[in-house]
mmCIF file of C-alpha atoms in Angstrom:
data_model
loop_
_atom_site.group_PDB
_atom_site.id
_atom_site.type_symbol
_atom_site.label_atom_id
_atom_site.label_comp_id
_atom_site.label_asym_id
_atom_site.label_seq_id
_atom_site.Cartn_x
_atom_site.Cartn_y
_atom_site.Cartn_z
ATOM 1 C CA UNK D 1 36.141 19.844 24.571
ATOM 2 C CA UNK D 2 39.083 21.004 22.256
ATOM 3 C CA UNK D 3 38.069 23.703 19.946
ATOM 4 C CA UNK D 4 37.867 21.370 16.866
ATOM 5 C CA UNK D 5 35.125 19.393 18.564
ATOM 6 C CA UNK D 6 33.532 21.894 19.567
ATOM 7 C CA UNK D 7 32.920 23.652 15.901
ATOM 8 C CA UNK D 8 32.490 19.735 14.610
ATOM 9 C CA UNK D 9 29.598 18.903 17.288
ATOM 10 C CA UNK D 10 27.618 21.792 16.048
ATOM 11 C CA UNK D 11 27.296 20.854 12.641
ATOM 12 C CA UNK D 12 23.741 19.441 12.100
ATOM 13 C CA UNK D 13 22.434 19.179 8.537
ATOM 14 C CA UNK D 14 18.821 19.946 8.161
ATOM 15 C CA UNK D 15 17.383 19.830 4.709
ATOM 16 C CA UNK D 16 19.962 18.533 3.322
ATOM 17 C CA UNK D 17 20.064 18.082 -0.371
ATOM 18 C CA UNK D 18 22.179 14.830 -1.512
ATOM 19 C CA UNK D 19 22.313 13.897 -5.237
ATOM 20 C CA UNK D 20 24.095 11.019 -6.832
ATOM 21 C CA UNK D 21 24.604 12.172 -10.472
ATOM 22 C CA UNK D 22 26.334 10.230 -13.348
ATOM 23 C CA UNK D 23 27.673 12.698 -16.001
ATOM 24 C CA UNK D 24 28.800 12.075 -19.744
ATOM 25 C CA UNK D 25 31.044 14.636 -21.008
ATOM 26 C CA UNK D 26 30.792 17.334 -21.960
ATOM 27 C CA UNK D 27 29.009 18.543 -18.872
ATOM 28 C CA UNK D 28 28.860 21.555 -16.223
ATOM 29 C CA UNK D 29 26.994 21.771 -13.051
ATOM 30 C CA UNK D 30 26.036 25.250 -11.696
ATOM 31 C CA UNK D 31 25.759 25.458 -7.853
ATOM 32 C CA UNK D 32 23.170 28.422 -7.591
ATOM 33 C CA UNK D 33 21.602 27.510 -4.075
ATOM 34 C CA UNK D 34 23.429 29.768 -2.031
ATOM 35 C CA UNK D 35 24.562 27.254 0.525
ATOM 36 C CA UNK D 36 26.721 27.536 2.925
ATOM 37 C CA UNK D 37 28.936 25.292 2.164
ATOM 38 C CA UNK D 38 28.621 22.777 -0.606
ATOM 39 C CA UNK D 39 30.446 18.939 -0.603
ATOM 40 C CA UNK D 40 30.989 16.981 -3.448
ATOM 41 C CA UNK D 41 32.672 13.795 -3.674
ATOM 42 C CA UNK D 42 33.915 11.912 -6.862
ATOM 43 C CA UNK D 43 33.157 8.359 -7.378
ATOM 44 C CA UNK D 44 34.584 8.100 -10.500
ATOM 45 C CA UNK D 45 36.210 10.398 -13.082
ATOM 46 C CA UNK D 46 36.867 13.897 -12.074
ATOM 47 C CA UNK D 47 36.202 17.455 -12.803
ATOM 48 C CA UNK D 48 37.367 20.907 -11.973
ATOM 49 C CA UNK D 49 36.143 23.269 -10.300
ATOM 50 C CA UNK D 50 35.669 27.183 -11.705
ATOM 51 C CA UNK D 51 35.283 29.483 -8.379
ATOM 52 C CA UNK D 52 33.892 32.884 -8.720
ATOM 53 C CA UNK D 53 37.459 34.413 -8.160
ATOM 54 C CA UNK D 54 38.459 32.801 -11.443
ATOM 55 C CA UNK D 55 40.052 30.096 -9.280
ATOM 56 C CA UNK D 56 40.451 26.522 -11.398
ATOM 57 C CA UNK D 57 40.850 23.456 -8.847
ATOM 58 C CA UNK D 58 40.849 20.555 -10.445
ATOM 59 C CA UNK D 59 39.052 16.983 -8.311
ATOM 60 C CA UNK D 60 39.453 13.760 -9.021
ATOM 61 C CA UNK D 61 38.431 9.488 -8.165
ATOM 62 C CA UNK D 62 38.874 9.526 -4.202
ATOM 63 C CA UNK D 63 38.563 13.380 -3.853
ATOM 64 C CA UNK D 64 35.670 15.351 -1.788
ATOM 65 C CA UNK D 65 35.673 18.829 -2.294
ATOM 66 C CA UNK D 66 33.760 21.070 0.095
ATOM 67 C CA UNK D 67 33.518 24.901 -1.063
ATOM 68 C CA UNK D 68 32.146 27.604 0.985
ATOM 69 C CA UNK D 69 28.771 29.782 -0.020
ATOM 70 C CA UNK D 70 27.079 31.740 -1.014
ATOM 71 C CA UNK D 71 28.660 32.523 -4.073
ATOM 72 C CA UNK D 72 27.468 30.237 -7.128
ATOM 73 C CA UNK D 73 30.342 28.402 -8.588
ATOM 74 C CA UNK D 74 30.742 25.644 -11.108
ATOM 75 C CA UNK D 75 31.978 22.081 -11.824
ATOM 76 C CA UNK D 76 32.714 20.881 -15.314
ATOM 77 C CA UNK D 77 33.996 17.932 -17.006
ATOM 78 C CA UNK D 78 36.962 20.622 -18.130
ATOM 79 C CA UNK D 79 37.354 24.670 -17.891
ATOM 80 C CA UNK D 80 37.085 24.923 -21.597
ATOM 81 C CA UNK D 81 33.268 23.023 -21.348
ATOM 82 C CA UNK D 82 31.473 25.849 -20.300
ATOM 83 C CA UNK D 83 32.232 27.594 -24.207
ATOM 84 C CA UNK D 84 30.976 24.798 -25.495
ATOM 85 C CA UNK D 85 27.951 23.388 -26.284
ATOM 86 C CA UNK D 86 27.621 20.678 -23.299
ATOM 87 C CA UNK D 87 25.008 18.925 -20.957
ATOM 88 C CA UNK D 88 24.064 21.870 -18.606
ATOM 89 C CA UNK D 89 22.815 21.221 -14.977
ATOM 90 C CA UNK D 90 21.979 23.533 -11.888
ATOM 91 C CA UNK D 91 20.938 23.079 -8.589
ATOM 92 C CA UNK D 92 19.489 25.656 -6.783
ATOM 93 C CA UNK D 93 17.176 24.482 -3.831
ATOM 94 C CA UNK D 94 18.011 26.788 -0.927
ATOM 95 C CA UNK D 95 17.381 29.997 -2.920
ATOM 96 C CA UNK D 96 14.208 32.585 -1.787
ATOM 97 C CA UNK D 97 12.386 31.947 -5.430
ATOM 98 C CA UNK D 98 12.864 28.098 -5.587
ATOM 99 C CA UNK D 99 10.079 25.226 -4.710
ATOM 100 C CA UNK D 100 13.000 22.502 -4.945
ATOM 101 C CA UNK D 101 13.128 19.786 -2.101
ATOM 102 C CA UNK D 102 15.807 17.558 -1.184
ATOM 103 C CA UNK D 103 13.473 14.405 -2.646
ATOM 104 C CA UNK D 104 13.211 15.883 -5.582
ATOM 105 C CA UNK D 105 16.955 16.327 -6.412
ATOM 106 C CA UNK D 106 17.796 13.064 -4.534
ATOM 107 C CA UNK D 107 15.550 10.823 -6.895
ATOM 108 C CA UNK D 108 17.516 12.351 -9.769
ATOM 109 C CA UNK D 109 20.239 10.573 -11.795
ATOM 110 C CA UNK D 110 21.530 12.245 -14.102
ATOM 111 C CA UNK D 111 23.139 11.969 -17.379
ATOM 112 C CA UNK D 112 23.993 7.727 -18.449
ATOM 113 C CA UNK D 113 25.898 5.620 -16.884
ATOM 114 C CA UNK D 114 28.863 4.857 -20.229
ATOM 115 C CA UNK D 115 32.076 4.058 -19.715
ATOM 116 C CA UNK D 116 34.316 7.209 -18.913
ATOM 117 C CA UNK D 117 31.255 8.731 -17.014
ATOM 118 C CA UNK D 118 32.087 10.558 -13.921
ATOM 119 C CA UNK D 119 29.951 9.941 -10.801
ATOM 120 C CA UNK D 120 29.191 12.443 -8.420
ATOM 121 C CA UNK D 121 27.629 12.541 -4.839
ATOM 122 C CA UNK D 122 27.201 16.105 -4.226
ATOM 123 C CA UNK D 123 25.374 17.628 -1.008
ATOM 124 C CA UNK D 124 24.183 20.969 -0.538
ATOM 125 C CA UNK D 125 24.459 21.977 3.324
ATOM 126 C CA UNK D 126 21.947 24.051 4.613
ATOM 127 C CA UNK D 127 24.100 25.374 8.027
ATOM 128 C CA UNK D 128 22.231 26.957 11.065
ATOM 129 C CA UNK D 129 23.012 28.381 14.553
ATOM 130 C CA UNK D 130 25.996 30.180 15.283
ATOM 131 C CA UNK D 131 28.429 27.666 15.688
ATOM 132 C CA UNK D 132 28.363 26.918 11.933
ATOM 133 C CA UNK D 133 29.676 30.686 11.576
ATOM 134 C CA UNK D 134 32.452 29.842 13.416
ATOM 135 C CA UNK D 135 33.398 27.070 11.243
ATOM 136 C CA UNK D 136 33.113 28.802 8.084
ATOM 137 C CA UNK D 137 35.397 31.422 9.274
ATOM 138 C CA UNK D 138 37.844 28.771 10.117
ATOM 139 C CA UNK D 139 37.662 27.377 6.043
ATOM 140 C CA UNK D 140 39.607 28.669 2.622
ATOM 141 C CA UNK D 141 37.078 28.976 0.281
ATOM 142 C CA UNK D 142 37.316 25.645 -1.544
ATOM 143 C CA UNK D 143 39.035 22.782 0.188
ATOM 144 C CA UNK D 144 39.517 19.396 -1.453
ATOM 145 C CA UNK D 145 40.642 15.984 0.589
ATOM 146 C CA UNK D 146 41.463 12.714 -0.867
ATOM 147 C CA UNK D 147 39.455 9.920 0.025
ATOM 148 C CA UNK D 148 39.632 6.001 0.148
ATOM 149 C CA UNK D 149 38.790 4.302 -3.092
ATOM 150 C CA UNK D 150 36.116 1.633 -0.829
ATOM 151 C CA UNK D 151 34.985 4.310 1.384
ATOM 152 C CA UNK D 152 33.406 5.879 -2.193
ATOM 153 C CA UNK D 153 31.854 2.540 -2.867
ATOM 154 C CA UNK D 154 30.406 2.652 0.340
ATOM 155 C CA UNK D 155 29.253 6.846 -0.016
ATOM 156 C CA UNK D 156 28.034 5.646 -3.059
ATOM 157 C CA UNK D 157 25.337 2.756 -1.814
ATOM 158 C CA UNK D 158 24.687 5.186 1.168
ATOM 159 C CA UNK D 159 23.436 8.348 -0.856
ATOM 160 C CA UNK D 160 21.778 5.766 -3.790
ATOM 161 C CA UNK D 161 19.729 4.300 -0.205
ATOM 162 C CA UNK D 162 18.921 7.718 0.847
ATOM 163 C CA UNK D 163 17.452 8.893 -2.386
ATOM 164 C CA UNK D 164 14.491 6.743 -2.089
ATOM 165 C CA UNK D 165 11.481 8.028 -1.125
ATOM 166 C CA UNK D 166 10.720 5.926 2.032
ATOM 167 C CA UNK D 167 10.088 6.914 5.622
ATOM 168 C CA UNK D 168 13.112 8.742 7.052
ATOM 169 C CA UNK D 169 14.958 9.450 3.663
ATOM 170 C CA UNK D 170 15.443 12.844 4.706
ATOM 171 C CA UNK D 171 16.788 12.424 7.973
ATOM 172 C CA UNK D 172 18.838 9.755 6.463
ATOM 173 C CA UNK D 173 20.461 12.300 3.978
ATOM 174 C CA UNK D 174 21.078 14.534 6.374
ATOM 175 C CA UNK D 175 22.883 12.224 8.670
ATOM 176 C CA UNK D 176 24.951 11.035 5.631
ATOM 177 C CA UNK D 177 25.786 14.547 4.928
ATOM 178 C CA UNK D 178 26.944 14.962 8.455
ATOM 179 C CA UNK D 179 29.056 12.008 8.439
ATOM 180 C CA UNK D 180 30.888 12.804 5.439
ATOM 181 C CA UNK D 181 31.022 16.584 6.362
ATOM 182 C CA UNK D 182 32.547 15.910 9.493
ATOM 183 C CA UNK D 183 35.160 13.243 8.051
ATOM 184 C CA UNK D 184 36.093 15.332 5.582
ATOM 185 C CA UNK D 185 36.623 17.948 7.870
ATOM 186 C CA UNK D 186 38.653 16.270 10.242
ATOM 187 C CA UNK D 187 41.167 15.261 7.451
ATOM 188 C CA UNK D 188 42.100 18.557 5.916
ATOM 189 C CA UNK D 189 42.387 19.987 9.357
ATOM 190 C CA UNK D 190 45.339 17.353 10.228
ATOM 191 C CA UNK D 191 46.402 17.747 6.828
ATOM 192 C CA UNK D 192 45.783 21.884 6.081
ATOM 193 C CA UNK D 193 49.772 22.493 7.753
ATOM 194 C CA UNK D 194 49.842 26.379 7.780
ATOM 195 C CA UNK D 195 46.512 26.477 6.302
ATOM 196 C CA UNK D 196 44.862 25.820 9.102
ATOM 197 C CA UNK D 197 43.936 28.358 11.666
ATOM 198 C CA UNK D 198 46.048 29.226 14.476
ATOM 199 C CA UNK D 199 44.231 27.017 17.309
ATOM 200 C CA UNK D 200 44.605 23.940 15.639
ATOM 201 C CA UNK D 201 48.398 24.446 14.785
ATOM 202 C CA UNK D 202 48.733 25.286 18.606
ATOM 203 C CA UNK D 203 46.976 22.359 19.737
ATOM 204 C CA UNK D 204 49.826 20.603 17.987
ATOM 205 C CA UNK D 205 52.510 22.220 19.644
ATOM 206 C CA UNK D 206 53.706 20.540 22.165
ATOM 207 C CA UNK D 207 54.518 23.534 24.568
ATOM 208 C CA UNK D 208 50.623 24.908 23.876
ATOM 209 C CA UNK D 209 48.456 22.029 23.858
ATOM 210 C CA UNK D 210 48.664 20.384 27.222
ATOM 211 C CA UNK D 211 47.389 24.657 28.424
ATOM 212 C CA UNK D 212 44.672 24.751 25.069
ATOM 213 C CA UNK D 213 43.174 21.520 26.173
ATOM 214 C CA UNK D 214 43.175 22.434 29.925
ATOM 215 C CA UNK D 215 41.586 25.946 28.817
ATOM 216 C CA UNK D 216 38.670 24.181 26.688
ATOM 217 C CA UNK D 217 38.516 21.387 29.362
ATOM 218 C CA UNK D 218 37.023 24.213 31.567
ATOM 219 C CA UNK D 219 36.879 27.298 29.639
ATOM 220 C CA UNK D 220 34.996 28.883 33.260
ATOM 221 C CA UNK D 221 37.782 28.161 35.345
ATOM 222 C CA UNK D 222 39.715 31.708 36.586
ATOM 223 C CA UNK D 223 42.784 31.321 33.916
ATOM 224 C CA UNK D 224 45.569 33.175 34.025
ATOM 225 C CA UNK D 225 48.923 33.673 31.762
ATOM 226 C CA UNK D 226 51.087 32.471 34.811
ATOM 227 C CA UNK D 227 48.377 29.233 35.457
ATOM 228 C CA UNK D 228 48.231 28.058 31.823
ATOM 229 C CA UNK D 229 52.122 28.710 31.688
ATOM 230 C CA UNK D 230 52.225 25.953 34.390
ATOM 231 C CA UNK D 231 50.141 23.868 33.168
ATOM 232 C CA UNK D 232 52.376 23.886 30.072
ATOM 233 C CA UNK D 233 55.770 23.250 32.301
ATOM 234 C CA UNK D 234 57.317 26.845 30.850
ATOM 235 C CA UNK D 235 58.040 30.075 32.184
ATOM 236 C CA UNK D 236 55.179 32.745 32.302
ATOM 237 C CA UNK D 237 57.497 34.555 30.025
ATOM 238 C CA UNK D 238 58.464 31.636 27.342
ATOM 239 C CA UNK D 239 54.406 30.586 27.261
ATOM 240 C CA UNK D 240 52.870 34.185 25.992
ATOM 241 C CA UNK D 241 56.234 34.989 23.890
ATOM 242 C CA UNK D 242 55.572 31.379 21.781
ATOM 243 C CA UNK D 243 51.806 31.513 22.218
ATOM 244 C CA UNK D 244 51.308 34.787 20.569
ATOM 245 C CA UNK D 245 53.883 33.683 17.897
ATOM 246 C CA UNK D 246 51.537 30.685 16.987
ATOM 247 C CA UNK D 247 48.306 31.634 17.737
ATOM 248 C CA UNK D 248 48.424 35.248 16.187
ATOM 249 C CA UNK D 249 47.412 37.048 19.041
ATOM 250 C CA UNK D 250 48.481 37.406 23.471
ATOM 251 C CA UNK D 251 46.766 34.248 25.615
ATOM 252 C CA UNK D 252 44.641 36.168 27.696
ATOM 253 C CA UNK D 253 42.888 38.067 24.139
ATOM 254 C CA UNK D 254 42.567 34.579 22.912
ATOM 255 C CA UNK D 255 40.921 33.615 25.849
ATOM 256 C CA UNK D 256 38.187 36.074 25.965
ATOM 257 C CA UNK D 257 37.796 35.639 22.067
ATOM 258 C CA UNK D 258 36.677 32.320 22.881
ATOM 259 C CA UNK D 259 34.196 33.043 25.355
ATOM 260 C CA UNK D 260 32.662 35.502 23.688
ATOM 261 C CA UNK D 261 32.179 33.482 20.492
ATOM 262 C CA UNK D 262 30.965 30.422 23.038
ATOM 263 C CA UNK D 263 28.512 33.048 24.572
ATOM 264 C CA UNK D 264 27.652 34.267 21.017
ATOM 265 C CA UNK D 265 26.672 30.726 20.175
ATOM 266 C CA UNK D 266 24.501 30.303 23.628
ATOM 267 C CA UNK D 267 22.657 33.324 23.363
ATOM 268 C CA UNK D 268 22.062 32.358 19.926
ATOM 269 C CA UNK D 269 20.999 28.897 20.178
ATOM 270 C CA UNK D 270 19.936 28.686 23.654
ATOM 271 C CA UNK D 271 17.151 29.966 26.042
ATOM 272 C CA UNK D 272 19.577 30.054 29.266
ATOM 273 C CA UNK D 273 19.742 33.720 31.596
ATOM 274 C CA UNK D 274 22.167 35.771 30.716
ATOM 275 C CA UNK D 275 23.967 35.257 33.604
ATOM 276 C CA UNK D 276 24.155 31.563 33.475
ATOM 277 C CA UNK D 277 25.527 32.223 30.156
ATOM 278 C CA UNK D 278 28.234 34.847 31.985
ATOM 279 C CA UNK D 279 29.085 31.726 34.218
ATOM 280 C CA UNK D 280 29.265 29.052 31.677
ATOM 281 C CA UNK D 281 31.714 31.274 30.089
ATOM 282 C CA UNK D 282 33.586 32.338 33.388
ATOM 283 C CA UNK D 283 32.189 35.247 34.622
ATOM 284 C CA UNK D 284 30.702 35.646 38.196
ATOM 285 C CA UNK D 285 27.741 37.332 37.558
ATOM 286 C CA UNK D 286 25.572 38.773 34.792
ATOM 287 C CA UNK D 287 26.586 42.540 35.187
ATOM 288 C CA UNK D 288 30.527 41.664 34.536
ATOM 289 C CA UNK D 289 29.733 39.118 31.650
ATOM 290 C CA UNK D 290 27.374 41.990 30.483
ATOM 291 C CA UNK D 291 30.363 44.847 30.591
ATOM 292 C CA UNK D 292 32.790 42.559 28.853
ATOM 293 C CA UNK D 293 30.519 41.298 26.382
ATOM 294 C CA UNK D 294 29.355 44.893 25.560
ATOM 295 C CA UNK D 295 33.087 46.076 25.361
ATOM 296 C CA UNK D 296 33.989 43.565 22.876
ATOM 297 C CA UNK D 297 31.219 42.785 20.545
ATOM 298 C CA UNK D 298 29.788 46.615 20.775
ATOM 299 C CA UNK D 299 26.028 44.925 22.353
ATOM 300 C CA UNK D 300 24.549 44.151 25.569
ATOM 301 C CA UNK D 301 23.856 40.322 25.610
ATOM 302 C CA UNK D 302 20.003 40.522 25.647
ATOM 303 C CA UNK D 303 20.690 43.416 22.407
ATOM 304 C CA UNK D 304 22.473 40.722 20.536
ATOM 305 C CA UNK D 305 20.087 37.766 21.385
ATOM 306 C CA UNK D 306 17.655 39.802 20.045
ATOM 307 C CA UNK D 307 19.195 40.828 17.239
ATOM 308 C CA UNK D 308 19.748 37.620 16.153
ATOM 309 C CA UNK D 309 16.233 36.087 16.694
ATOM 310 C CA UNK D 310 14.943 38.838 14.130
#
């Protein structure tokens, strides 16, 4: 599985929060929930966006924006709203001192539905497992993709369906959410350029892919510089001089990197021995997968699983 695939598999929303909200301006919406990340998608009108680094990115018909948490952050009709007096809103359902549930902001339209109002589906992600660390490390912190015109007609029926409070409305939000997430996902990472992080721009190199796909194909397999080299069609020496030149960093570091953040994400979401783990990930036995794991994240295996379960 390429390494794009493998962060986008992982991504399961649970508890999702989807709202479809119709806003008259003047208007601001606060984004206080602390979620991970946070994807809104404009129907009609537009907005901007006010990050807490004093960032202004404005969104408009056809866009989906999806910023990263926790930080609150805001979206207003315009930046010079919020000095004004203006419709106020705030969702904050994944917070500690909050009894908000996803029904309860789903069945809410805001605002009225006038001519010039902006429409909004906006979905607050609640992430889990380690996997979904991995992708927010690979994100700016506010990335916005333009969208089809129908496919918001559609995204607009969808999240108006999944607002109703029928059997399965929840699972159908979070489903939606997942859909969209991943979409959206997909098309700023062909379209991010040097944005995006260094495995994906190697991936579309055409000296490193056909070796990145064989090393994800079987990340267990005994790799070395001079193996991936051929399976590339290059000299030893021509493969690590471009590879660490793209990818930031010598193949064989980038190698164990990604073991030890699939390992991470086993011991983390799974129940399997620690040395099935160590093979999965291509070490022989527990005691070397152990050593290596130690020497690069600074824990034993079974210290970190446990870690993380508390």
């Amino acid at each position: 599985m390429d390494p794009l695939s493998s962060l986008l598999s992982g991504i399961r929303a649970e508890g999702s929060v989807v709202s479809h909200a119709v806003l008259t301006a003047p208007w601001s919406i606060r984004f206080a929930d602390e979620a991970p990340l946070t994807m809104i998608s404009v129907l009609r009108g537009g907005g901007t966006l006010l990050l807490p680094d004093g960032t202004e990115r404005p969104v408009g018909v056809g866009d989906t924006a999806i910023v990263r948490g926790p930080a609150p952050f805001h979206l207003v009709d315009r930046p010079a709203t919020v000095h004004r007096p203006h419709a106020a809103y705030e969702i904050a359902c994944f917070t500690s001192d909050t009894e908000c549930t996803a029904q309860e902001l789903g069945g809410i339209r805001w605002g009225t539905d006038s001519a010039g109002a902006t429409a909004l589906i906006v979905g607050a992600y609640r992430a889990s497992g380690h996997r979904h660390e991995r992708l927010l490390r690979a994100l700016p912190p506010v990335l916005v993709v333009a969208e089809d015109v129908e496919v918001c007609t559609w995204l607009e029926k969808a999240a108006a369906d999944a607002a109703q409070f029928s059997a399965g409305s929840q699972a159908l939000m979070d489903r939606l959410l997942d859909w969209a997430l991943v979409c959206t996902l997909r098309n700023w990472f062909d379209q991010a350029g040097a944005d995006a992080p260094g495995w994906y721009r190697g991936l579309a190199d055409e000296v490193l892919a056909p070796a990145l796909q064989a090393f994800h194909d079987r990340p267990a397999e005994a790799w070395t510089v001079a193996s991936l080299a051929a399976r590339s069609g290059v000299s030893r020496a021509l493969f690590a001089k471009r590879f660490t030149r793209l990818m930031g960093r010598p193949p064989l570091a980038y190698l164990t990197e990604c073991r030890m953040d699939e390992a991470e994400t086993l011991l983390t979401d799974t129940d399997l021995s620690i040395a099935r783990i160590g093979r999965s990930v291509g070490y022989a036995d527990a005691f070397g997968f152990s050593a290596a794991f130690k020497r690069h994240r600074g824990l034993s295996p079974s210290t970190f699983r446990s870690a993380a379960a508390a």
